[in-house]
Amino acid sequence: MNTAMTMNPSNPPPAATALSLESVRLRLRRANLYGLLAQAEQILAEPWLARVLEIEESERQHRSLRRRLDGARLGTFKPLADFDYDWPKELDRQLLDDLMTCSFLTDAANVILVGPNGLGKTMLVKNMLHQAVMRGHTARFTLASDMLHDLAAQESSTQLTRRLRRYTTPGVLCVDEVGYLSYDSRYADLLFEVITRRYQLRSTILTTNKPFGEWNQVFPNAACVVTLVDRLVHRSEILTIAGDSYRLKEAQEHAARRKVQRSTKKPTKK
């Protein structure tokens, strides 16, 4: 007889001894393995059980991560390692490092990045969202203009209610580039609706190139602006970035390199 194939019921393999009936039932239920769940007591000592649970849980975690990444709509973005911390003239590095841990999600706090164009605000918030997704949270990234146009295009209150869920249900929502365009009162009301439905329930990350005192230029004649700002900044972390455009710096450096390349290029012989 092949002794490798025998098993003494009174001496189960090491993998089985680590499993309790209660934990096995819980894990099988989470994995929707109801056939095995019905036989949990009988299969508890089986040497393959721990490996089956490990494979199923690993695959479910992978699929869940893929769904969250797809739902976040992050697109392509530079990793945080590429961010030049020395370029901005003003940046609270300690606060930024803390925001990247996503600790603000615990209190459903908001995060607001304020600063001029070209300093990497979008890059930073996309990295925050990515960190949130990797930690198991649902997320969504959207340009302010895309979200507001999308909501304004709904033709009935029922359609609007359904579409609002796209922006109100994620654990963390990022609204990028508020302030780059001006909107009428209808759009201000829609942004207010999104923020109000998320208020103190889920975190919102927002980037803007204008201080809040100038938001009346973004939403002229909108009655809700003061209350909108109040709900955004309540229990929020505000990260101010100041300096010259990094994109302009990169463009100038690229132009300089191209000029050198052209000047050193040997002329083609005729």
C-alpha positions in Angstrom: 0.0 0.0 0.0 1.2 3.5 -0.8 1.7 5.1 2.6 1.5 8.6 1.0 -2.1 8.0 0.2 -3.2 6.9 3.6 -4.5 9.2 6.3 -5.3 8.6 9.9 -8.6 10.3 10.8 -7.3 10.9 14.3 -4.2 12.7 13.0 -5.3 15.2 10.2 -2.7 17.0 8.1 -1.2 20.3 9.4 -3.4 22.4 6.9 -6.6 20.9 8.3 -5.7 21.4 12.0 -5.6 25.2 11.4 -9.2 25.2 10.2 -12.1 25.5 12.6 -15.6 24.5 11.6 -16.9 28.0 12.2 -14.2 29.7 10.1 -14.6 27.2 7.3 -18.3 27.8 7.2 -17.8 31.6 7.1 -15.2 31.4 4.3 -17.3 29.0 2.2 -20.3 31.3 2.6 -18.3 34.3 1.5 -17.1 32.4 -1.5 -20.6 31.3 -2.4 -19.5 27.6 -2.3 -22.8 26.4 -0.9 -22.4 22.8 -1.9 -19.3 22.5 0.2 -20.9 24.6 2.9 -23.6 22.0 3.3 -20.9 19.4 3.8 -18.6 21.5 5.9 -18.5 19.2 8.9 -17.8 16.2 6.8 -15.0 17.8 4.7 -13.3 19.7 7.6 -10.5 17.2 7.8 -9.9 16.9 4.1 -6.3 17.8 3.1 -7.4 19.7 0.0 -9.9 22.0 1.8 -7.4 24.7 2.9 -6.0 24.9 -0.6 -9.4 25.2 -2.2 -10.3 28.1 0.1 -7.0 29.8 -0.6 -7.4 29.5 -4.4 -11.0 30.7 -4.4 -10.4 33.6 -2.0 -7.3 34.7 -4.0 -9.2 34.7 -7.3 -12.2 36.6 -5.8 -9.8 39.2 -4.4 -8.2 39.5 -7.8 -11.6 39.9 -9.6 -12.7 42.4 -7.0 -9.6 44.5 -7.4 -10.0 44.5 -11.2 -13.6 45.6 -10.9 -12.6 48.4 -8.5 -9.8 49.6 -10.8 -12.1 49.6 -13.8 -14.8 51.4 -11.9 -12.3 54.1 -10.7 -11.8 55.3 -14.3 -8.2 56.4 -13.5 -6.8 56.0 -17.0 -3.0 56.4 -17.3 -1.2 58.5 -14.7 2.3 59.0 -13.5 3.3 57.2 -10.2 4.0 59.2 -7.1 7.7 58.4 -7.5 7.8 60.7 -10.5 6.5 63.7 -8.6 9.1 66.4 -8.1 8.6 67.5 -4.5 11.2 70.3 -4.9 9.5 72.1 -7.7 6.4 73.6 -5.9 7.2 76.7 -3.9 4.6 75.7 -1.4 3.6 72.1 -0.5 2.9 70.5 2.9 4.8 67.3 2.4 3.8 65.9 5.7 0.1 66.4 4.9 0.5 64.9 1.4 2.2 61.8 2.8 -0.7 61.4 5.3 -3.3 61.7 2.5 -1.6 59.0 0.6 -2.3 56.6 3.4 -6.0 57.3 2.9 -6.6 57.8 6.6 -9.2 60.5 5.8 -11.5 57.8 4.5 -12.0 56.5 8.0 -13.9 59.7 9.0 -15.5 60.3 5.6 -13.5 63.5 5.4 -13.0 65.5 2.2 -9.7 66.4 0.5 -9.3 69.6 -1.5 -6.2 70.4 -3.5 -5.9 74.1 -4.4 -3.4 75.5 -6.8 -2.7 76.9 -10.2 -2.6 74.8 -13.4 0.4 72.5 -14.1 1.6 71.6 -10.6 0.5 68.0 -10.6 -2.8 68.1 -8.7 -4.4 65.5 -11.0 -1.4 63.3 -10.7 -1.6 63.4 -6.9 -5.3 62.7 -6.6 -5.1 59.8 -9.1 -2.4 58.3 -6.9 -4.7 58.8 -3.8 -7.6 57.1 -5.6 -5.3 54.2 -6.6 -4.2 53.8 -3.0 -7.8 53.8 -1.9 -8.7 51.1 -4.4 -5.7 48.9 -3.4 -7.0 49.2 0.2 -10.3 47.8 -0.8 -12.4 50.9 -1.3 -14.5 51.7 -4.3 -13.6 54.9 -6.2 -14.4 57.0 -9.2 -12.5 59.8 -11.0 -14.2 62.4 -13.1 -13.6 65.8 -14.5 -16.0 68.3 -13.1 -17.2 69.2 -16.6 -17.8 65.6 -17.6 -19.8 64.9 -14.4 -21.9 68.0 -14.6 -22.6 67.7 -18.3 -23.6 64.0 -17.8 -26.0 64.9 -15.0 -27.5 67.9 -16.8 -28.2 65.7 -19.9 -30.7 63.5 -18.0 -34.1 64.2 -19.3 -36.3 63.3 -16.3 -36.0 63.3 -12.5 -36.0 59.5 -12.5 -33.1 59.4 -14.9 -31.3 62.0 -12.9 -31.8 60.1 -9.7 -30.4 56.9 -11.3 -27.4 58.8 -12.8 -26.6 60.5 -9.5 -25.9 57.1 -8.0 -22.9 56.8 -10.3 -21.3 59.7 -8.3 -22.8 59.3 -4.9 -22.2 55.5 -4.2 -18.4 55.1 -4.6 -16.5 55.1 -1.3 -14.4 58.0 -2.6 -15.2 60.4 -5.5 -12.6 62.7 -7.1 -14.0 65.7 -9.0 -11.1 67.2 -10.9 -10.6 70.7 -12.3 -13.4 72.7 -10.6 -12.9 76.3 -11.6 -11.4 75.9 -15.1 -14.9 76.6 -16.6 -17.8 78.7 -15.6 -21.2 77.1 -15.1 -24.8 78.4 -14.7 -27.0 77.9 -11.7 -28.2 74.5 -12.9 -24.7 73.1 -12.9 -24.0 74.6 -9.4 -27.2 72.9 -8.1 -26.1 69.5 -9.5 -22.6 69.7 -7.9 -24.4 70.8 -4.7 -26.6 67.7 -4.9 -23.7 65.4 -5.3 -21.8 66.9 -2.4 -24.9 67.0 -0.2 -25.6 63.3 -0.8 -22.1 62.4 0.1 -21.8 64.8 3.0 -20.4 63.0 6.1 -21.1 59.6 4.5 -18.3 59.2 1.9 -15.2 61.1 1.1 -14.9 63.5 -1.8 -11.6 64.6 -3.3 -11.7 67.9 -5.3 -9.1 69.9 -7.2 -9.5 73.5 -8.0 -7.4 76.3 -9.4 -9.4 79.0 -7.6 -9.6 79.8 -3.9 -13.1 79.5 -2.5 -13.5 83.2 -2.4 -13.5 83.2 -6.2 -16.1 80.4 -6.7 -18.7 83.0 -7.4 -16.9 83.4 -10.7 -17.2 79.7 -11.4 -20.9 79.6 -10.5 -22.1 83.1 -11.1 -25.5 83.9 -9.6 -25.8 80.5 -8.0 -27.5 80.8 -4.6 -26.0 77.5 -3.3 -22.3 78.4 -3.6 -21.8 79.4 0.1 -23.5 76.3 1.4 -21.7 74.2 -1.2 -18.3 75.4 0.0 -19.3 75.1 3.6 -20.1 71.4 3.2 -17.0 70.8 1.2 -14.6 72.3 3.7 -16.3 70.9 6.8 -14.1 68.1 8.2 -11.8 68.4 5.2 -8.1 68.4 4.6 -7.0 71.3 2.3 -3.6 70.9 0.5 -2.4 74.1 -1.1 0.2 73.9 -3.9 1.9 77.1 -5.2 4.5 77.6 -7.8 5.1 77.8 -11.5 3.7 75.3 -14.0 5.7 72.1 -14.0 4.3 71.3 -17.5 5.7 74.6 -18.8 9.1 73.7 -17.3 9.0 70.3 -19.0 8.0 71.8 -22.3 10.9 74.3 -22.1 13.3 71.6 -21.3 12.1 69.4 -24.1 12.4 72.4 -26.5 16.0 73.0 -25.4 16.9 69.3 -25.9 15.4 69.3 -29.4 17.3 72.5 -30.2 20.6 70.8 -29.2 19.8 67.7 -31.2 19.1 69.8 -34.3 22.3 71.8 -33.9 24.4 68.6 -33.5 22.8 66.7 -36.3 25.1 66.3 -39.3 23.8 67.7 -42.6 22.8 65.2 -45.2 25.3 65.0 -48.0 23.9 65.6 -51.5 
